[in-house]
PDB file of C-alpha atoms in Angstrom:
ATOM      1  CA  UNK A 265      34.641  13.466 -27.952  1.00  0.00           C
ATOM      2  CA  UNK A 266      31.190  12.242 -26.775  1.00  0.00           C
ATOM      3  CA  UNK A 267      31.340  10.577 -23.368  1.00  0.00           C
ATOM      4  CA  UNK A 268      29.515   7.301 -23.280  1.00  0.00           C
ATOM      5  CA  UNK A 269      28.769   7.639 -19.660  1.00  0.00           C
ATOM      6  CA  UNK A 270      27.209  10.144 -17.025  1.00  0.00           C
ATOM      7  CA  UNK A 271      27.165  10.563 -13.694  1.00  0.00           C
ATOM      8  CA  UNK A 272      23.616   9.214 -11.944  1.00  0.00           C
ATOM      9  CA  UNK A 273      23.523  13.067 -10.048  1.00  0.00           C
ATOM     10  CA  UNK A 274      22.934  14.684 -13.832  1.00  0.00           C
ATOM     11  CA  UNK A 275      20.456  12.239 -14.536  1.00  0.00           C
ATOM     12  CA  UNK A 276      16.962  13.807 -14.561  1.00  0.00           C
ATOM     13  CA  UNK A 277      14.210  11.549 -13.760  1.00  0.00           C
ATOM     14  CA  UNK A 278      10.506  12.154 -11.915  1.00  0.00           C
ATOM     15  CA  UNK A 279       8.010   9.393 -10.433  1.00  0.00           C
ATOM     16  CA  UNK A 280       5.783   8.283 -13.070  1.00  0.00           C
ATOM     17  CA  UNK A 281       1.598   9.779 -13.157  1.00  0.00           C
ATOM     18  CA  UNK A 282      -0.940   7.919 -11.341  1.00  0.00           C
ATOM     19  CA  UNK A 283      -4.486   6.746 -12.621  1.00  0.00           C
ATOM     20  CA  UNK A 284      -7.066   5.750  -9.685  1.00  0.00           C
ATOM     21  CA  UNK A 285      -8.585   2.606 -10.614  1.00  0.00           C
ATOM     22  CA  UNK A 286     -11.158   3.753  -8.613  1.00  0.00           C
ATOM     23  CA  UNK A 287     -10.553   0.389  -6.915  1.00  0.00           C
ATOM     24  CA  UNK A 288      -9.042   0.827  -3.625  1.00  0.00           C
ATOM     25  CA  UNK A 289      -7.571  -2.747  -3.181  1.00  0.00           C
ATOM     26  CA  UNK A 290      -5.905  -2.613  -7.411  1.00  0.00           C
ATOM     27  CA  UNK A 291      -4.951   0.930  -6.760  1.00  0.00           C
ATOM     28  CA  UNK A 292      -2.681  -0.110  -3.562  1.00  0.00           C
ATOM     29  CA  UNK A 293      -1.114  -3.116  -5.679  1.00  0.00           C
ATOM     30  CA  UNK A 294       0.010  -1.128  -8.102  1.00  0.00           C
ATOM     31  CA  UNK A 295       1.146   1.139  -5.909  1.00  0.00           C
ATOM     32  CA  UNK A 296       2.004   5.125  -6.131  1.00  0.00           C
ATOM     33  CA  UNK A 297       4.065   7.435  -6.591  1.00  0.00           C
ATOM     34  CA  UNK A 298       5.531  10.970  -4.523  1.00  0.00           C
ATOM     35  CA  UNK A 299       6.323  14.001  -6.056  1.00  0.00           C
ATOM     36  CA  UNK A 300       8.161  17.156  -5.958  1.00  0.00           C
ATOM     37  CA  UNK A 301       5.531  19.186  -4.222  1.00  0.00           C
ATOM     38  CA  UNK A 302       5.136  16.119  -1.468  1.00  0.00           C
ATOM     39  CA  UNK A 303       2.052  15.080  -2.908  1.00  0.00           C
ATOM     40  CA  UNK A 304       1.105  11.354  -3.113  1.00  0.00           C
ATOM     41  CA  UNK A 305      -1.017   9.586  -5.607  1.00  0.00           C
ATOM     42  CA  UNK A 306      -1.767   5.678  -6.192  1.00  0.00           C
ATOM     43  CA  UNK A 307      -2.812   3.991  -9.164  1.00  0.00           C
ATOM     44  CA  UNK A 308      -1.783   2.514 -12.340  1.00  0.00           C
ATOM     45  CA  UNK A 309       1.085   4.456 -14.078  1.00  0.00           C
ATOM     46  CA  UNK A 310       0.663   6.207 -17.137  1.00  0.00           C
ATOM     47  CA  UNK A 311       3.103   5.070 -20.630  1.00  0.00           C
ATOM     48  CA  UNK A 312       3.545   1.926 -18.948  1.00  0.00           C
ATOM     49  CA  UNK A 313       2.671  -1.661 -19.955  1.00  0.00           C
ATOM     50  CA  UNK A 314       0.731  -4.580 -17.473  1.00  0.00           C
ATOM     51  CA  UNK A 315       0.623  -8.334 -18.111  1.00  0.00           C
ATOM     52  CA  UNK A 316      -2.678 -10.044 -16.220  1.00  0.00           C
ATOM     53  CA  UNK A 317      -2.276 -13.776 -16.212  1.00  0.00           C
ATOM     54  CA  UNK A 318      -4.115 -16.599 -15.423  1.00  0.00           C
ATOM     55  CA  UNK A 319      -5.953 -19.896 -16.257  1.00  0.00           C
ATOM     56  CA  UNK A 320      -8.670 -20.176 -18.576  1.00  0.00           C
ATOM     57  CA  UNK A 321     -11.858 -19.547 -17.071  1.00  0.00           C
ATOM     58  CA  UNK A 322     -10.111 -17.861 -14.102  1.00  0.00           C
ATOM     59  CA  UNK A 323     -12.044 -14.255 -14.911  1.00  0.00           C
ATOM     60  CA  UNK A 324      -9.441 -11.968 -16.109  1.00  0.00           C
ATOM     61  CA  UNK A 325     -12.097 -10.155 -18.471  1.00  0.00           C
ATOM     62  CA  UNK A 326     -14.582 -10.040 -15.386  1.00  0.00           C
ATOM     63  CA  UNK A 327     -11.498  -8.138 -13.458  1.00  0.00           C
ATOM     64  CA  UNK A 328     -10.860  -5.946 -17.003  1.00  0.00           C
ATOM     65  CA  UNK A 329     -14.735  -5.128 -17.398  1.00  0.00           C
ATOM     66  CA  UNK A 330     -14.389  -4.069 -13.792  1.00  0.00           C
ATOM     67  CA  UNK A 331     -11.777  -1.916 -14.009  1.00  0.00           C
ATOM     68  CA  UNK A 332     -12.816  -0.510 -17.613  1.00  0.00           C
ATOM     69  CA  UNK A 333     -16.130   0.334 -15.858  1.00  0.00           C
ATOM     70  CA  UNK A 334     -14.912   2.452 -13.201  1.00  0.00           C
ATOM     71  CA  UNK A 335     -12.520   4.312 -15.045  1.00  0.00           C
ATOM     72  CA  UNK A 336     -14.847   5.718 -17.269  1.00  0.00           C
ATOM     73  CA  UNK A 337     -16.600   7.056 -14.064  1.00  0.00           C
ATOM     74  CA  UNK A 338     -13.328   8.723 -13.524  1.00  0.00           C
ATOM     75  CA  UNK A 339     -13.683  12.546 -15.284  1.00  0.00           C
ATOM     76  CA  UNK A 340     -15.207  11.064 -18.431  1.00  0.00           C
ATOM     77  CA  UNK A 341     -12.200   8.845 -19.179  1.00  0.00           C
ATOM     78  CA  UNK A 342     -12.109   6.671 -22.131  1.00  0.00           C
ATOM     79  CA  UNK A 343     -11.313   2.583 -22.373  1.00  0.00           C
ATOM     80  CA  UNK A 344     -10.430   1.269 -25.400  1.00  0.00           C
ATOM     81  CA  UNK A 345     -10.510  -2.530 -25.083  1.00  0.00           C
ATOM     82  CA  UNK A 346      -9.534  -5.027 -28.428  1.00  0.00           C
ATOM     83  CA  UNK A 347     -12.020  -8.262 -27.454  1.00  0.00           C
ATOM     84  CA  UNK A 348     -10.302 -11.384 -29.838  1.00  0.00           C
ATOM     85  CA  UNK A 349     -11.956 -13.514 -28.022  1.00  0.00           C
ATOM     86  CA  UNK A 350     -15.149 -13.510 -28.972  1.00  0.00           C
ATOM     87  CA  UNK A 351     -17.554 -11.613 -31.178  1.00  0.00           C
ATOM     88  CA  UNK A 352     -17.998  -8.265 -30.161  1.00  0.00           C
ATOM     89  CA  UNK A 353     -22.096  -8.617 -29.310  1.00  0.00           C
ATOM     90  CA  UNK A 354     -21.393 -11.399 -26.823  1.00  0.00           C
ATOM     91  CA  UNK A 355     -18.862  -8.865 -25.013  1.00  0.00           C
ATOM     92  CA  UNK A 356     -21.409  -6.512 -24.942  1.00  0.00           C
ATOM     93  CA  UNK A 357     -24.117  -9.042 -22.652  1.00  0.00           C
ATOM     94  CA  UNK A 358     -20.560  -9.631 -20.416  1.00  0.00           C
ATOM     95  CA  UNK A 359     -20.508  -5.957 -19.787  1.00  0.00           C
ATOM     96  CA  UNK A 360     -24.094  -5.566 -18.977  1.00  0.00           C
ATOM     97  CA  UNK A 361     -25.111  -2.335 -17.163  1.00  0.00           C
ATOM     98  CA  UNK A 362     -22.549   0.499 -18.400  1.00  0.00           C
ATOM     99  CA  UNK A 363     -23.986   4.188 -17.945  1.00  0.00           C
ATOM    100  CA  UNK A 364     -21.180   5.505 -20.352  1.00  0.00           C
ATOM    101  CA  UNK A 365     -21.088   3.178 -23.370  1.00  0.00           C
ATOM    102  CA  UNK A 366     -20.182   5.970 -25.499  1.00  0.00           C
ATOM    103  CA  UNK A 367     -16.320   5.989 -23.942  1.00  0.00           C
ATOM    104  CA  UNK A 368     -16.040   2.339 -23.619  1.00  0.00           C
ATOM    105  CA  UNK A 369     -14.521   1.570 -27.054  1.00  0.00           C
ATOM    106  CA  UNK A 370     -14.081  -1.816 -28.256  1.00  0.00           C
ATOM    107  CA  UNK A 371     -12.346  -3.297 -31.049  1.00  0.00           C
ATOM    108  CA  UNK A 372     -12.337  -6.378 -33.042  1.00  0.00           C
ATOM    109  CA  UNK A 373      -8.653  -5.753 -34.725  1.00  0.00           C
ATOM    110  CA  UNK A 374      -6.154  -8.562 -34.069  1.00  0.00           C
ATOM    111  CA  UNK A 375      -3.170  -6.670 -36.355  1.00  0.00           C
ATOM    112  CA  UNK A 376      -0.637  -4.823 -34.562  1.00  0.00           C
ATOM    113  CA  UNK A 377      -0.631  -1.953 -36.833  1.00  0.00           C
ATOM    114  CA  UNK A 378      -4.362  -1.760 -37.074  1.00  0.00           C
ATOM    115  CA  UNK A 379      -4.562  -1.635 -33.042  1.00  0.00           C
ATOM    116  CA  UNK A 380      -2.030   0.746 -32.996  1.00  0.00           C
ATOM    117  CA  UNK A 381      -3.602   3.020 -35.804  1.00  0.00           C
ATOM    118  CA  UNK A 382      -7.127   2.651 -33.455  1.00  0.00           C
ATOM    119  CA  UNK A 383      -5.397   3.837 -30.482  1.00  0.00           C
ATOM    120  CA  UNK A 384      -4.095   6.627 -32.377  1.00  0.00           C
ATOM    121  CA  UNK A 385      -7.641   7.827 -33.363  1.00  0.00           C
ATOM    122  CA  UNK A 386      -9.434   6.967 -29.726  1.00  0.00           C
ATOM    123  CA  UNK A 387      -6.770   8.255 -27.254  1.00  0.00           C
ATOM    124  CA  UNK A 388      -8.133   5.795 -24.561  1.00  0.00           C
ATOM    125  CA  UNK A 389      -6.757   6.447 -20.885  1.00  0.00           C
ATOM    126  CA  UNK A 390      -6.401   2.715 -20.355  1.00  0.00           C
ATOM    127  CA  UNK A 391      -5.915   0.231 -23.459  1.00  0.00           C
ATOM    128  CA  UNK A 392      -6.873  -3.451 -22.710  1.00  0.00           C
ATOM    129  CA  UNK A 393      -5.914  -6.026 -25.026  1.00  0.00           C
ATOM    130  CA  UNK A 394      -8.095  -9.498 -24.797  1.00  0.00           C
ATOM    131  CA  UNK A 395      -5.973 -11.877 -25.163  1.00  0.00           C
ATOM    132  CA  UNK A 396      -2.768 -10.944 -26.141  1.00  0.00           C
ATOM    133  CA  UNK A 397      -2.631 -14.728 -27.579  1.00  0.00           C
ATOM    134  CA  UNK A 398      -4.898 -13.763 -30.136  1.00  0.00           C
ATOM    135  CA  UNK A 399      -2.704 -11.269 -31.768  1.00  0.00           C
ATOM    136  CA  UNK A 400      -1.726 -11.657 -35.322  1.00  0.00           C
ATOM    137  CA  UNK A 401       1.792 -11.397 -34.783  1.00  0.00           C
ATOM    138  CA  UNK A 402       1.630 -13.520 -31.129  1.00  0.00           C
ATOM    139  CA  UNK A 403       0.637 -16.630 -32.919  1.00  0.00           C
ATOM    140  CA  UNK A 404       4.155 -17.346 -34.187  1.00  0.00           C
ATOM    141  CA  UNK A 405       5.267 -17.638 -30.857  1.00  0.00           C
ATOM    142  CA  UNK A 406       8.719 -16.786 -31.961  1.00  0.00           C
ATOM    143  CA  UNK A 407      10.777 -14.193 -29.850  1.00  0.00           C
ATOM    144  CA  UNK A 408      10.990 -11.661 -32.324  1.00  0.00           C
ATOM    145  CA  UNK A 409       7.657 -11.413 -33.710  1.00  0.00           C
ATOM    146  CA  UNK A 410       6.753 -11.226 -29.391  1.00  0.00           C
ATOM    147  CA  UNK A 411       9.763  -8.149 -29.388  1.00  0.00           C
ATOM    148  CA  UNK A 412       8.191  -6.312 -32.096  1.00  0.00           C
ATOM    149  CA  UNK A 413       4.683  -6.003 -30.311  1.00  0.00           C
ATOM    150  CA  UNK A 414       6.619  -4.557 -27.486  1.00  0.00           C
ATOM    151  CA  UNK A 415       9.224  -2.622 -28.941  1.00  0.00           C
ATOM    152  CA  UNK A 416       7.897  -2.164 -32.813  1.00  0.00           C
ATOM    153  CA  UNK A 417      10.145  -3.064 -35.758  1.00  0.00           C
ATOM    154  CA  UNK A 418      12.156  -1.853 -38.975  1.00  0.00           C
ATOM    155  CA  UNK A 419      10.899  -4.111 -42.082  1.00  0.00           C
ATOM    156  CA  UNK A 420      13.109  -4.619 -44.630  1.00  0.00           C
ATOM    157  CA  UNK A 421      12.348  -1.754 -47.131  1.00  0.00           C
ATOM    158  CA  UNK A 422      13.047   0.461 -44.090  1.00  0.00           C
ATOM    159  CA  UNK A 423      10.113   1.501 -43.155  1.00  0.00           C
ATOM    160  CA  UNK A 424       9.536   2.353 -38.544  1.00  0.00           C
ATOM    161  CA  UNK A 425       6.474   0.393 -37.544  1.00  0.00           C
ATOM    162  CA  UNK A 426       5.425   1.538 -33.944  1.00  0.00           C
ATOM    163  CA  UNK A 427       4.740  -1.263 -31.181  1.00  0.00           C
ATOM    164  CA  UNK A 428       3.063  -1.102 -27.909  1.00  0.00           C
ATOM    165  CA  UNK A 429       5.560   1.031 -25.617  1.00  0.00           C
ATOM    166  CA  UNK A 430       6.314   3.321 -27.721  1.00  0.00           C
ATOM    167  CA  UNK A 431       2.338   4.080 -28.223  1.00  0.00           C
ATOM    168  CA  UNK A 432       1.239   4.229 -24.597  1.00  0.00           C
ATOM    169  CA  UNK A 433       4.000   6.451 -23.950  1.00  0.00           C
ATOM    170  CA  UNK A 434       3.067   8.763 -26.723  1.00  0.00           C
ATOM    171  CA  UNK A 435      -0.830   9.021 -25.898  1.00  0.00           C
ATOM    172  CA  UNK A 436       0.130   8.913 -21.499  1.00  0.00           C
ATOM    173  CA  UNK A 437      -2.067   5.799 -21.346  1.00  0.00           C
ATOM    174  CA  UNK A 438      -1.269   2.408 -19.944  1.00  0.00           C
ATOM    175  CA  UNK A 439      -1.948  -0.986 -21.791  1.00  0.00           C
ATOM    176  CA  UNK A 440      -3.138  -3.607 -19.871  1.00  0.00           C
ATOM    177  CA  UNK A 441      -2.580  -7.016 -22.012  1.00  0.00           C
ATOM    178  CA  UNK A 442      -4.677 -10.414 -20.649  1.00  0.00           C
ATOM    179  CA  UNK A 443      -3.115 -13.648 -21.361  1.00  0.00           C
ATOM    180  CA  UNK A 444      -3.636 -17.343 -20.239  1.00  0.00           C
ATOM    181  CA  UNK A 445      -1.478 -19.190 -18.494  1.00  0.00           C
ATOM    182  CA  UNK A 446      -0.362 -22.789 -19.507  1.00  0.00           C
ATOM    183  CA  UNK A 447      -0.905 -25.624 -16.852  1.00  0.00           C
ATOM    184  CA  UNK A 448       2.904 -25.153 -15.476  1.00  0.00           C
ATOM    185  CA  UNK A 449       2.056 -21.685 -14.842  1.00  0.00           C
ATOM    186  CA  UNK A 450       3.889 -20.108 -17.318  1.00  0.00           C
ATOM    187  CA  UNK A 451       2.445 -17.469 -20.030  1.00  0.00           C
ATOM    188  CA  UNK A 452       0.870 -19.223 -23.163  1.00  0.00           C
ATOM    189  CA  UNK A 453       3.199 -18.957 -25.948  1.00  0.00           C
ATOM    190  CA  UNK A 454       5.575 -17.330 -24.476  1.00  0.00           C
ATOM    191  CA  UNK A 455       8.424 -16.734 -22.195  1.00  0.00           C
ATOM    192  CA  UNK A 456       9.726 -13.917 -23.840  1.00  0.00           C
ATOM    193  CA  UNK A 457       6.546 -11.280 -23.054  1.00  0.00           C
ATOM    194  CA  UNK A 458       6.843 -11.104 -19.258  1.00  0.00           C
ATOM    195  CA  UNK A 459      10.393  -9.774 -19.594  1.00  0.00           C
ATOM    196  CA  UNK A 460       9.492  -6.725 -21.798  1.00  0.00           C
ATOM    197  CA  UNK A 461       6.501  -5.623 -20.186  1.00  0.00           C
ATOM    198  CA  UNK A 462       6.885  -3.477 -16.630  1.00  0.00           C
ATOM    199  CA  UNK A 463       4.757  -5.152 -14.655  1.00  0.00           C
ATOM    200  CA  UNK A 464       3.339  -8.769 -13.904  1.00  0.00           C
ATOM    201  CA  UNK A 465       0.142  -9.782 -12.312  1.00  0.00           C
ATOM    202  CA  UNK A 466      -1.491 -13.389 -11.901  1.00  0.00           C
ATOM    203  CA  UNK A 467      -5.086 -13.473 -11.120  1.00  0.00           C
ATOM    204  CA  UNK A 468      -6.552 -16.570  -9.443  1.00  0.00           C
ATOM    205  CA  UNK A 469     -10.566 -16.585  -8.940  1.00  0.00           C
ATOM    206  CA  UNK A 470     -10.323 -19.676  -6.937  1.00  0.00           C
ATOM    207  CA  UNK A 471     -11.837 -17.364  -3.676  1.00  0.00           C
ATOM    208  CA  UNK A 472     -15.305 -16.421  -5.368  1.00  0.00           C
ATOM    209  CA  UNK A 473     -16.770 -14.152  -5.209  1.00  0.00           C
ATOM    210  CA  UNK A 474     -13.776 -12.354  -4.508  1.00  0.00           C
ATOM    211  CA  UNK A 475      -9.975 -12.032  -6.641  1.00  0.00           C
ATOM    212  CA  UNK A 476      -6.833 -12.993  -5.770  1.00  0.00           C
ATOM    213  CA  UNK A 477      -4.238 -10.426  -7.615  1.00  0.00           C
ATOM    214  CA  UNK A 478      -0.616 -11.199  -6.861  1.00  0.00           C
ATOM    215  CA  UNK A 479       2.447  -9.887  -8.377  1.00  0.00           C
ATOM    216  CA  UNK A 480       4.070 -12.366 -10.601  1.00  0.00           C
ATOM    217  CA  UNK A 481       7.760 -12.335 -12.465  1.00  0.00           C
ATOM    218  CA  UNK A 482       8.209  -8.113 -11.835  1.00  0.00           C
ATOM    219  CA  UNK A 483       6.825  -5.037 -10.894  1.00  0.00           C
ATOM    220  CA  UNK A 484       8.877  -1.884 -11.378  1.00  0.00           C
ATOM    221  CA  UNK A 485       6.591   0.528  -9.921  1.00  0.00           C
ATOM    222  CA  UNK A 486       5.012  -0.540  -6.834  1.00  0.00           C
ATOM    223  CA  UNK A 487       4.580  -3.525  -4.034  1.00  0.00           C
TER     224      UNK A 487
END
């Protein structure tokens, strides 16, 4: 007979892998992780999934361009980074001066299964998705439709379609999605999404030229 328990000694687990952000001051928010072999290393952890709120206007691309920027530096990483908001030329002025365009992939696609199908072909290190609000499925607003970004979702012929955790997993990258934040300071459209991602980070630009990053409803993997 099958035991529907175990004992937490025969459970195998291992810290999760690090990506520098090449930013000193994101990298120690995030936090890190130690290994095995007493080695340490910070960053953003890979097969995971990141929320980045704030208000409109607040800069939240500014802080993704950033980061999308230096990780490219990074051993000839690749970004892949869906842009809903506007058209895709206009993103390009915002990025200005970028000495690897050719790994700093963008994307138009506001379908889950055509994102998911584009991360399949890139294989980005780091996927950024701006703003989650403008997904297809998001608009509904309903929990379930919000569930089966995260989680993916049997239709009813039967048929698997893959969401966002399962994805980053699979390809060792980590999503970052951007959202806005309504004037009570919760997410826009939703109260469902900061509960199934793994971690939560508000972004206030209030101190310019600078960012204020805090951690908001969770963080499972660092401070």
């Amino acid at each position: 007979m099958d035991k529907n328990y175990i004992a937490l000694s025969d459970i195998q687990s291992s810290a999760p892998l690090r990506m520098t952000t090449g930013l000193k001051e994101l990298d120690w928010i995030y936090g890190y992780s130690t290994y095995n072999n007493g080695n340490i290393e910070w960053g953003i952890p890979q097969g995971k999934l990141s929320l980045w709120s704030g208000a409109s206007g607040v800069g939240k691309s500014r802080v993704a361009i950033t980061l999308a920027k230096q990780i490219i530096g990074w051993k000839e990483n690749k970004i892949l980074y869906f842009q809903n908001e506007v058209d895709l030329s206009t993103f390009k002025s915002w990025v200005k001066d970028c000495s690897n365009n050719a790994n700093f992939i963008c994307s138009s696609a506001t379908d889950l299964a055509t994102q998911i199908k584009v991360i399949d072909e890139v294989s980005p290190q780091i996927i950024f998705v701006d703003s989650v609000n403008q997904l297809d499925e998001y608009r509904s607003g309903t929990k379930t439709d919000i569930k089966n970004i995260i989680e993916g979702y049997t239709d009813a012929n039967g048929c698997k379609h893959e969401g966002y955790r399962s994805v980053t997993q699979r390809k060792g990258a980590h999503t970052i999605f951007i959202s806005q934040l309504n004037q009570d300071g919760s997410v826009k459209g939703s109260t469902t999404l900061p509960h199934l991602v793994d971690i939560v980070f508000k972004i206030d630009g209030d101190c310019n030229p600078f960012f204020h990053v805090r951690v908001g409803a969770k963080h499972r993997y660092g401070r």
